[in-house]
Amino acid sequence: MRARTVTLRDLLLGILLLWMAVVIWGAFLWAPAASGFKGQSSRIVFFHVPTAWVATLSFLVSFVTSIQYLRTRDPRWDVRARASASLGIVFTVLATVTGSIFARIMWGSYWNWDPRETSITFLLLIYAAYFALRAAVPDPERKAALAAVYAILAFVTVPFLVFVVPRIYWSLHPDTIINTQGTIKMDSRMFRVFMASLAGFTGLGVWLYDLECRIEALRRRAEEEIL
Amino acid sequence: MRTNRPNRCWSVVLAVAVLALAAAGVWAQAPGSAPAGVVPAVSPTASVGEAAVASPVPAAPPAGVTNAGDRSGLKAVMGVTLIIWFGLFVYVYRLDRAVRRLEAP
């Protein structure tokens, strides 16, 4: 029988498990609901904003790793770029879904074509095209090079679609965490849970990213062995 | 060469998305999630001007000003969310262990 050893990774994952459990408890039972929102709907901030944060971070990683691929032509950078872009799409979908539920409660409809909703749709389409491009090119080196160039161009749109466009037009969306005066107006308990959630989701994102990279590396290794 | 084996990581991220959707759906249906009358709802068909008059954009909550609201059902929603989180964690953790076994020389 195989002996099980507890590694540093196991320890960190155990901390993540408990951390997120505490965040969930704090988000629902410890932090108060914010004023100006219907019922308890403001609690979605503890999940919606961190998912959007991890999505933006993933697209940034995809951008940096794509540059690294073009510089070095090392296929490991391509694996990382692909993994982070896929993670970015998943977390963007999660941010969209949680935002739509909030919209249904606050504004009576899941979708209102608000500037934020529209810009996140564009972002999803841009990164969906990244995977369409990868699927369309059979040669691995050519695929990696084209995808890297596309990922760099795609990331140029991220600051505009995530930060600029929603602030230019009138929006139903509540004021951002760091508001236009550059301050944070949030109850101290809410703020603590929010920051803990941000850290927890970032940890979860890093774990999933690492896992995706390792699986992709294994898949490529298996393919090479078959060939 | 392309294989037809499904990428297990995609099944993980799909599971994350589906479970989060389920959690959010439960949350939206919870009794305490949307009591009427706290803030007037903006009609989705209202024009920008009408919407601004009917209900100004909700600002970020000012420090110390909170909404007690109806908290019934929050414990149940938290319980469901915790079950989903633990289930999801165990699934991904087992996948992580399986990948580590495959990586071992």
mmCIF file of C-alpha atoms in Angstrom:
data_model
loop_
_atom_site.group_PDB
_atom_site.id
_atom_site.type_symbol
_atom_site.label_atom_id
_atom_site.label_comp_id
_atom_site.label_asym_id
_atom_site.label_seq_id
_atom_site.Cartn_x
_atom_site.Cartn_y
_atom_site.Cartn_z
ATOM 1 C CA MET A 1 0.000 0.000 0.000
ATOM 2 C CA ARG A 2 1.289 3.424 -0.954
ATOM 3 C CA ALA A 3 2.261 5.601 2.015
ATOM 4 C CA ARG A 4 0.724 9.075 1.930
ATOM 5 C CA THR A 5 3.063 11.940 2.668
ATOM 6 C CA VAL A 6 1.900 15.412 3.555
ATOM 7 C CA THR A 7 3.784 17.976 1.503
ATOM 8 C CA LEU A 8 3.979 21.760 1.737
ATOM 9 C CA ARG A 9 1.441 21.884 -1.090
ATOM 10 C CA ASP A 10 -1.027 19.826 0.969
ATOM 11 C CA LEU A 11 -0.513 22.161 3.894
ATOM 12 C CA LEU A 12 -1.158 25.257 1.750
ATOM 13 C CA LEU A 13 -4.242 23.663 0.230
ATOM 14 C CA GLY A 14 -5.524 22.844 3.714
ATOM 15 C CA ILE A 15 -5.090 26.508 4.654
ATOM 16 C CA LEU A 16 -6.956 27.530 1.470
ATOM 17 C CA LEU A 17 -9.805 25.148 2.331
ATOM 18 C CA LEU A 18 -10.237 26.619 5.805
ATOM 19 C CA TRP A 19 -9.615 30.196 4.623
ATOM 20 C CA MET A 20 -12.425 30.072 2.086
ATOM 21 C CA ALA A 21 -14.740 28.376 4.583
ATOM 22 C CA VAL A 22 -14.137 31.265 6.994
ATOM 23 C CA VAL A 23 -14.679 33.758 4.141
ATOM 24 C CA ILE A 24 -18.029 32.125 3.294
ATOM 25 C CA TRP A 25 -19.069 32.254 6.950
ATOM 26 C CA GLY A 26 -17.953 35.889 7.235
ATOM 27 C CA ALA A 27 -19.643 36.901 3.994
ATOM 28 C CA PHE A 28 -23.033 35.579 5.067
ATOM 29 C CA LEU A 29 -23.117 35.846 8.843
ATOM 30 C CA TRP A 30 -20.407 38.186 10.140
ATOM 31 C CA ALA A 31 -20.277 41.114 7.718
ATOM 32 C CA PRO A 32 -23.324 43.380 7.628
ATOM 33 C CA ALA A 33 -25.267 44.059 4.446
ATOM 34 C CA ALA A 34 -24.581 47.464 2.895
ATOM 35 C CA SER A 35 -27.163 50.211 2.866
ATOM 36 C CA GLY A 36 -28.666 51.348 -0.431
ATOM 37 C CA PHE A 37 -29.056 47.818 -1.745
ATOM 38 C CA LYS A 38 -32.079 45.552 -1.788
ATOM 39 C CA GLY A 39 -32.091 43.150 1.141
ATOM 40 C CA GLN A 40 -28.902 41.133 1.366
ATOM 41 C CA SER A 41 -27.913 41.556 -2.290
ATOM 42 C CA SER A 42 -24.790 43.591 -1.449
ATOM 43 C CA ARG A 43 -23.163 40.390 -0.112
ATOM 44 C CA ILE A 44 -22.515 39.382 -3.702
ATOM 45 C CA VAL A 45 -19.572 41.819 -3.631
ATOM 46 C CA PHE A 46 -17.603 39.193 -1.659
ATOM 47 C CA PHE A 47 -17.785 36.808 -4.639
ATOM 48 C CA HIS A 48 -18.399 38.974 -7.712
ATOM 49 C CA VAL A 49 -15.439 41.350 -7.392
ATOM 50 C CA PRO A 50 -12.862 38.628 -6.526
ATOM 51 C CA THR A 51 -13.903 36.560 -9.575
ATOM 52 C CA ALA A 52 -13.519 39.645 -11.786
ATOM 53 C CA TRP A 53 -10.143 40.329 -10.148
ATOM 54 C CA VAL A 54 -8.873 36.780 -10.825
ATOM 55 C CA ALA A 55 -10.117 37.046 -14.430
ATOM 56 C CA THR A 56 -8.177 40.283 -15.006
ATOM 57 C CA LEU A 57 -5.097 38.807 -13.328
ATOM 58 C CA SER A 58 -5.321 35.706 -15.550
ATOM 59 C CA PHE A 59 -5.474 37.808 -18.704
ATOM 60 C CA LEU A 60 -2.446 39.755 -17.471
ATOM 61 C CA VAL A 61 -0.545 36.477 -16.924
ATOM 62 C CA SER A 62 -1.565 35.337 -20.405
ATOM 63 C CA PHE A 63 -0.193 38.605 -21.796
ATOM 64 C CA VAL A 64 3.159 38.298 -19.980
ATOM 65 C CA THR A 65 3.635 34.597 -20.783
ATOM 66 C CA SER A 66 2.803 35.244 -24.444
ATOM 67 C CA ILE A 67 5.553 37.882 -24.588
ATOM 68 C CA GLN A 68 7.890 35.408 -22.956
ATOM 69 C CA TYR A 69 6.976 32.771 -25.555
ATOM 70 C CA LEU A 70 7.758 35.138 -28.437
ATOM 71 C CA ARG A 71 11.080 36.014 -26.821
ATOM 72 C CA THR A 72 12.228 32.480 -26.016
ATOM 73 C CA ARG A 73 10.091 30.170 -28.219
ATOM 74 C CA ASP A 74 9.961 27.825 -25.240
ATOM 75 C CA PRO A 75 6.699 25.806 -25.482
ATOM 76 C CA ARG A 76 6.266 25.901 -21.689
ATOM 77 C CA TRP A 77 5.392 29.603 -21.973
ATOM 78 C CA ASP A 78 2.723 28.718 -24.516
ATOM 79 C CA VAL A 79 1.259 26.167 -22.075
ATOM 80 C CA ARG A 80 1.133 28.860 -19.392
ATOM 81 C CA ALA A 81 -0.433 31.433 -21.721
ATOM 82 C CA ARG A 82 -3.154 28.994 -22.770
ATOM 83 C CA ALA A 83 -3.823 27.904 -19.163
ATOM 84 C CA SER A 84 -4.162 31.461 -17.893
ATOM 85 C CA ALA A 85 -6.418 32.516 -20.780
ATOM 86 C CA SER A 86 -8.758 29.576 -20.118
ATOM 87 C CA LEU A 87 -8.832 30.422 -16.422
ATOM 88 C CA GLY A 88 -9.570 34.042 -17.318
ATOM 89 C CA ILE A 89 -12.551 32.992 -19.402
ATOM 90 C CA VAL A 90 -13.955 30.805 -16.614
ATOM 91 C CA PHE A 91 -13.657 33.561 -14.019
ATOM 92 C CA THR A 92 -15.089 36.143 -16.437
ATOM 93 C CA VAL A 93 -18.124 33.888 -16.904
ATOM 94 C CA LEU A 94 -18.440 33.578 -13.115
ATOM 95 C CA ALA A 95 -18.226 37.376 -12.725
ATOM 96 C CA THR A 96 -20.878 37.794 -15.428
ATOM 97 C CA VAL A 97 -23.215 35.260 -13.820
ATOM 98 C CA THR A 98 -22.893 36.723 -10.327
ATOM 99 C CA GLY A 99 -23.348 40.219 -11.771
ATOM 100 C CA SER A 100 -26.477 39.130 -13.637
ATOM 101 C CA ILE A 101 -28.017 37.731 -10.466
ATOM 102 C CA PHE A 102 -27.298 41.015 -8.694
ATOM 103 C CA ALA A 103 -28.853 42.873 -11.661
ATOM 104 C CA ARG A 104 -31.998 40.742 -11.416
ATOM 105 C CA ILE A 105 -32.408 41.591 -7.737
ATOM 106 C CA MET A 106 -31.547 45.289 -7.982
ATOM 107 C CA TRP A 107 -32.813 46.313 -11.398
ATOM 108 C CA GLY A 108 -35.421 43.657 -12.199
ATOM 109 C CA SER A 109 -33.678 42.044 -15.168
ATOM 110 C CA TYR A 110 -30.747 39.665 -15.586
ATOM 111 C CA TRP A 111 -29.420 41.668 -18.533
ATOM 112 C CA ASN A 112 -29.741 45.419 -19.101
ATOM 113 C CA TRP A 113 -27.034 46.147 -21.708
ATOM 114 C CA ASP A 114 -25.320 48.279 -19.127
ATOM 115 C CA PRO A 115 -21.809 49.440 -20.234
ATOM 116 C CA ARG A 116 -20.209 46.939 -17.853
ATOM 117 C CA GLU A 117 -22.346 44.073 -19.136
ATOM 118 C CA THR A 118 -21.631 45.034 -22.739
ATOM 119 C CA SER A 119 -17.891 45.432 -22.213
ATOM 120 C CA ILE A 120 -17.597 42.075 -20.433
ATOM 121 C CA THR A 121 -19.418 40.450 -23.367
ATOM 122 C CA PHE A 122 -16.838 41.918 -25.748
ATOM 123 C CA LEU A 123 -14.074 40.624 -23.487
ATOM 124 C CA LEU A 124 -15.540 37.114 -23.528
ATOM 125 C CA LEU A 125 -15.835 37.180 -27.313
ATOM 126 C CA ILE A 126 -12.252 38.415 -27.712
ATOM 127 C CA TYR A 127 -10.862 35.581 -25.591
ATOM 128 C CA ALA A 128 -13.209 32.994 -27.125
ATOM 129 C CA ALA A 129 -11.624 33.949 -30.467
ATOM 130 C CA TYR A 130 -8.217 33.178 -28.908
ATOM 131 C CA PHE A 131 -9.286 29.545 -28.470
ATOM 132 C CA ALA A 132 -10.930 29.458 -31.899
ATOM 133 C CA LEU A 133 -7.594 30.590 -33.354
ATOM 134 C CA ARG A 134 -5.712 27.892 -31.463
ATOM 135 C CA ALA A 135 -8.133 25.241 -32.666
ATOM 136 C CA ALA A 136 -7.857 26.391 -36.283
ATOM 137 C CA VAL A 137 -4.071 26.059 -36.651
ATOM 138 C CA PRO A 138 -2.746 22.459 -36.678
ATOM 139 C CA ASP A 139 1.005 23.157 -36.614
ATOM 140 C CA PRO A 140 2.016 23.505 -32.900
ATOM 141 C CA GLU A 141 4.753 26.111 -33.398
ATOM 142 C CA ARG A 142 2.696 28.258 -35.718
ATOM 143 C CA LYS A 143 -0.290 27.910 -33.407
ATOM 144 C CA ALA A 144 1.749 29.003 -30.385
ATOM 145 C CA ALA A 145 3.242 32.004 -32.221
ATOM 146 C CA LEU A 146 -0.080 33.222 -33.628
ATOM 147 C CA ALA A 147 -1.825 32.691 -30.293
ATOM 148 C CA ALA A 148 0.903 34.633 -28.470
ATOM 149 C CA VAL A 149 0.559 37.606 -30.819
ATOM 150 C CA TYR A 150 -3.226 37.484 -30.497
ATOM 151 C CA ALA A 151 -3.061 37.251 -26.666
ATOM 152 C CA ILE A 152 -0.848 40.353 -26.555
ATOM 153 C CA LEU A 153 -3.265 42.298 -28.765
ATOM 154 C CA ALA A 154 -6.261 40.974 -26.822
ATOM 155 C CA PHE A 155 -4.857 42.189 -23.521
ATOM 156 C CA VAL A 156 -4.563 45.724 -24.871
ATOM 157 C CA THR A 157 -8.372 45.843 -24.816
ATOM 158 C CA VAL A 158 -8.644 44.652 -21.189
ATOM 159 C CA PRO A 159 -7.899 47.967 -19.415
ATOM 160 C CA PHE A 160 -10.324 49.763 -21.761
ATOM 161 C CA LEU A 161 -13.127 47.236 -21.397
ATOM 162 C CA VAL A 162 -12.714 46.628 -17.670
ATOM 163 C CA PHE A 163 -11.682 50.010 -16.315
ATOM 164 C CA VAL A 164 -12.218 52.796 -18.875
ATOM 165 C CA VAL A 165 -15.443 52.145 -20.828
ATOM 166 C CA PRO A 166 -17.643 51.492 -17.758
ATOM 167 C CA ARG A 167 -16.476 54.792 -16.248
ATOM 168 C CA ILE A 168 -17.059 56.885 -19.360
ATOM 169 C CA TYR A 169 -20.770 56.162 -19.738
ATOM 170 C CA TRP A 170 -23.629 56.431 -17.286
ATOM 171 C CA SER A 171 -24.027 53.069 -15.614
ATOM 172 C CA LEU A 172 -26.418 51.237 -13.348
ATOM 173 C CA HIS A 173 -23.430 49.533 -11.791
ATOM 174 C CA PRO A 174 -22.705 50.556 -8.198
ATOM 175 C CA ASP A 175 -19.698 52.704 -7.482
ATOM 176 C CA THR A 176 -16.471 50.713 -7.576
ATOM 177 C CA ILE A 177 -14.702 49.636 -4.395
ATOM 178 C CA ILE A 178 -12.122 52.382 -4.879
ATOM 179 C CA ASN A 179 -14.488 55.172 -5.871
ATOM 180 C CA THR A 180 -13.935 58.172 -8.108
ATOM 181 C CA GLN A 181 -12.563 60.170 -5.155
ATOM 182 C CA GLY A 182 -9.899 57.484 -4.713
ATOM 183 C CA THR A 183 -11.269 56.374 -1.349
ATOM 184 C CA ILE A 184 -12.850 53.180 -0.071
ATOM 185 C CA LYS A 185 -16.212 53.651 1.616
ATOM 186 C CA MET A 186 -16.995 50.337 3.206
ATOM 187 C CA ASP A 187 -17.897 49.102 6.658
ATOM 188 C CA SER A 188 -14.745 47.772 8.381
ATOM 189 C CA ARG A 189 -16.126 44.226 8.776
ATOM 190 C CA MET A 190 -17.240 44.172 5.142
ATOM 191 C CA PHE A 191 -13.811 45.397 4.095
ATOM 192 C CA ARG A 192 -12.008 42.680 6.065
ATOM 193 C CA VAL A 193 -14.173 39.915 4.586
ATOM 194 C CA PHE A 194 -13.791 41.442 1.123
ATOM 195 C CA MET A 195 -9.989 41.492 1.325
ATOM 196 C CA ALA A 196 -9.931 37.942 2.727
ATOM 197 C CA SER A 197 -12.130 36.812 -0.151
ATOM 198 C CA LEU A 198 -9.849 38.540 -2.647
ATOM 199 C CA ALA A 199 -6.856 36.666 -1.184
ATOM 200 C CA GLY A 200 -8.744 33.348 -1.106
ATOM 201 C CA PHE A 201 -9.930 33.603 -4.700
ATOM 202 C CA THR A 202 -6.423 34.568 -5.810
ATOM 203 C CA GLY A 203 -5.098 31.432 -4.097
ATOM 204 C CA LEU A 204 -7.775 29.331 -5.783
ATOM 205 C CA GLY A 205 -6.897 30.892 -9.141
ATOM 206 C CA VAL A 206 -3.189 30.143 -8.667
ATOM 207 C CA TRP A 207 -3.972 26.530 -7.756
ATOM 208 C CA LEU A 208 -6.229 25.975 -10.791
ATOM 209 C CA TYR A 209 -3.690 27.665 -13.060
ATOM 210 C CA ASP A 210 -0.898 25.438 -11.776
ATOM 211 C CA LEU A 211 -3.065 22.348 -12.206
ATOM 212 C CA GLU A 212 -4.049 23.271 -15.739
ATOM 213 C CA CYS A 213 -0.378 23.841 -16.680
ATOM 214 C CA ARG A 214 0.663 20.486 -15.225
ATOM 215 C CA ILE A 215 -2.125 18.592 -16.968
ATOM 216 C CA GLU A 216 -1.289 20.243 -20.277
ATOM 217 C CA ALA A 217 2.409 19.366 -19.811
ATOM 218 C CA LEU A 218 1.449 15.735 -19.084
ATOM 219 C CA ARG A 219 -0.773 15.662 -22.143
ATOM 220 C CA ARG A 220 2.024 16.952 -24.367
ATOM 221 C CA ARG A 221 4.472 14.466 -22.854
ATOM 222 C CA ALA A 222 2.047 11.598 -23.559
ATOM 223 C CA GLU A 223 1.577 12.797 -27.135
ATOM 224 C CA GLU A 224 5.331 12.923 -27.668
ATOM 225 C CA GLU A 225 5.683 9.389 -26.322
ATOM 226 C CA ILE A 226 2.958 8.155 -28.686
ATOM 227 C CA LEU A 227 4.675 9.816 -31.641
ATOM 228 C CA MET B 1 -1.142 14.676 -33.101
ATOM 229 C CA ARG B 2 -4.417 15.424 -31.375
ATOM 230 C CA THR B 3 -6.024 13.007 -28.953
ATOM 231 C CA ASN B 4 -9.726 12.648 -28.370
ATOM 232 C CA ARG B 5 -9.341 12.280 -24.633
ATOM 233 C CA PRO B 6 -11.273 14.992 -22.814
ATOM 234 C CA ASN B 7 -9.093 17.354 -20.842
ATOM 235 C CA ARG B 8 -9.955 16.685 -17.213
ATOM 236 C CA CYS B 9 -9.064 20.205 -16.204
ATOM 237 C CA TRP B 10 -11.824 21.503 -18.403
ATOM 238 C CA SER B 11 -14.263 19.271 -16.579
ATOM 239 C CA VAL B 12 -13.004 20.865 -13.351
ATOM 240 C CA VAL B 13 -13.488 24.414 -14.536
ATOM 241 C CA LEU B 14 -16.885 23.468 -15.940
ATOM 242 C CA ALA B 15 -17.791 21.984 -12.569
ATOM 243 C CA VAL B 16 -16.686 25.232 -10.890
ATOM 244 C CA ALA B 17 -18.904 27.237 -13.218
ATOM 245 C CA VAL B 18 -21.940 24.963 -12.803
ATOM 246 C CA LEU B 19 -21.639 24.789 -9.028
ATOM 247 C CA ALA B 20 -21.160 28.536 -8.713
ATOM 248 C CA LEU B 21 -24.225 29.020 -10.884
ATOM 249 C CA ALA B 22 -26.191 26.655 -8.676
ATOM 250 C CA ALA B 23 -25.005 28.446 -5.531
ATOM 251 C CA ALA B 24 -25.878 31.817 -6.969
ATOM 252 C CA GLY B 25 -29.310 30.523 -8.006
ATOM 253 C CA VAL B 26 -29.992 29.239 -4.496
ATOM 254 C CA TRP B 27 -28.824 32.561 -3.155
ATOM 255 C CA ALA B 28 -31.127 34.521 -5.434
ATOM 256 C CA GLN B 29 -34.084 32.388 -4.343
ATOM 257 C CA ALA B 30 -33.301 32.723 -0.639
ATOM 258 C CA PRO B 31 -36.020 34.448 1.394
ATOM 259 C CA GLY B 32 -33.659 37.140 2.654
ATOM 260 C CA SER B 33 -32.106 37.941 -0.686
ATOM 261 C CA ALA B 34 -34.576 40.357 -2.181
ATOM 262 C CA PRO B 35 -37.300 41.736 0.059
ATOM 263 C CA ALA B 36 -39.394 44.319 -1.717
ATOM 264 C CA GLY B 37 -39.519 47.948 -0.826
ATOM 265 C CA VAL B 38 -36.041 48.684 0.472
ATOM 266 C CA VAL B 39 -34.960 50.436 -2.702
ATOM 267 C CA PRO B 40 -37.314 51.050 -5.649
ATOM 268 C CA ALA B 41 -36.359 48.824 -8.553
ATOM 269 C CA VAL B 42 -35.432 50.393 -11.863
ATOM 270 C CA SER B 43 -37.433 49.032 -14.747
ATOM 271 C CA PRO B 44 -35.158 47.432 -17.316
ATOM 272 C CA THR B 45 -37.064 49.315 -19.977
ATOM 273 C CA ALA B 46 -36.730 52.701 -18.298
ATOM 274 C CA SER B 47 -34.687 55.255 -20.125
ATOM 275 C CA VAL B 48 -31.430 56.466 -18.674
ATOM 276 C CA GLY B 49 -33.025 59.678 -17.507
ATOM 277 C CA GLU B 50 -36.045 57.921 -15.989
ATOM 278 C CA ALA B 51 -33.838 55.420 -14.268
ATOM 279 C CA ALA B 52 -31.709 58.151 -12.798
ATOM 280 C CA VAL B 53 -34.820 59.848 -11.416
ATOM 281 C CA ALA B 54 -36.472 56.646 -10.222
ATOM 282 C CA SER B 55 -33.449 55.315 -8.407
ATOM 283 C CA PRO B 56 -30.015 56.861 -8.363
ATOM 284 C CA VAL B 57 -27.115 54.505 -8.923
ATOM 285 C CA PRO B 58 -26.493 52.774 -5.608
ATOM 286 C CA ALA B 59 -23.244 54.066 -4.230
ATOM 287 C CA ALA B 60 -20.712 51.972 -2.373
ATOM 288 C CA PRO B 61 -21.857 51.660 1.215
ATOM 289 C CA PRO B 62 -20.608 54.497 3.401
ATOM 290 C CA ALA B 63 -18.461 53.512 6.346
ATOM 291 C CA GLY B 64 -20.508 52.323 9.278
ATOM 292 C CA VAL B 65 -23.859 52.617 7.477
ATOM 293 C CA THR B 66 -25.262 49.157 7.047
ATOM 294 C CA ASN B 67 -28.545 47.516 6.203
ATOM 295 C CA ALA B 68 -29.965 45.108 8.774
ATOM 296 C CA GLY B 69 -32.597 43.863 6.292
ATOM 297 C CA ASP B 70 -34.224 40.449 6.494
ATOM 298 C CA ARG B 71 -31.496 37.966 7.419
ATOM 299 C CA SER B 72 -33.723 34.880 7.424
ATOM 300 C CA GLY B 73 -32.430 32.159 5.171
ATOM 301 C CA LEU B 74 -28.821 33.367 5.249
ATOM 302 C CA LYS B 75 -27.690 30.413 7.386
ATOM 303 C CA ALA B 76 -29.214 27.945 4.923
ATOM 304 C CA VAL B 77 -27.579 29.666 1.949
ATOM 305 C CA MET B 78 -24.259 29.695 3.787
ATOM 306 C CA GLY B 79 -24.630 25.970 4.504
ATOM 307 C CA VAL B 80 -25.286 25.168 0.849
ATOM 308 C CA THR B 81 -22.335 27.334 -0.230
ATOM 309 C CA LEU B 82 -20.040 25.592 2.273
ATOM 310 C CA ILE B 83 -21.136 22.131 1.058
ATOM 311 C CA ILE B 84 -20.444 23.196 -2.540
ATOM 312 C CA TRP B 85 -17.048 24.602 -1.569
ATOM 313 C CA PHE B 86 -15.985 21.462 0.323
ATOM 314 C CA GLY B 87 -17.246 19.181 -2.469
ATOM 315 C CA LEU B 88 -15.471 21.202 -5.111
ATOM 316 C CA PHE B 89 -12.276 21.310 -3.086
ATOM 317 C CA VAL B 90 -12.239 17.519 -2.572
ATOM 318 C CA TYR B 91 -12.802 16.958 -6.302
ATOM 319 C CA VAL B 92 -9.968 19.267 -7.392
ATOM 320 C CA TYR B 93 -7.693 17.994 -4.626
ATOM 321 C CA ARG B 94 -8.142 14.389 -5.776
ATOM 322 C CA LEU B 95 -7.362 15.510 -9.312
ATOM 323 C CA ASP B 96 -4.236 17.246 -8.016
ATOM 324 C CA ARG B 97 -3.114 14.028 -6.294
ATOM 325 C CA ALA B 98 -3.742 12.036 -9.476
ATOM 326 C CA VAL B 99 -1.643 14.481 -11.503
ATOM 327 C CA ARG B 100 1.164 14.232 -8.938
ATOM 328 C CA ARG B 101 1.147 10.437 -9.246
ATOM 329 C CA LEU B 102 1.405 10.719 -13.032
ATOM 330 C CA GLU B 103 4.236 13.235 -12.752
ATOM 331 C CA ALA B 104 6.272 10.944 -10.503
ATOM 332 C CA PRO B 105 9.133 9.293 -12.418
#
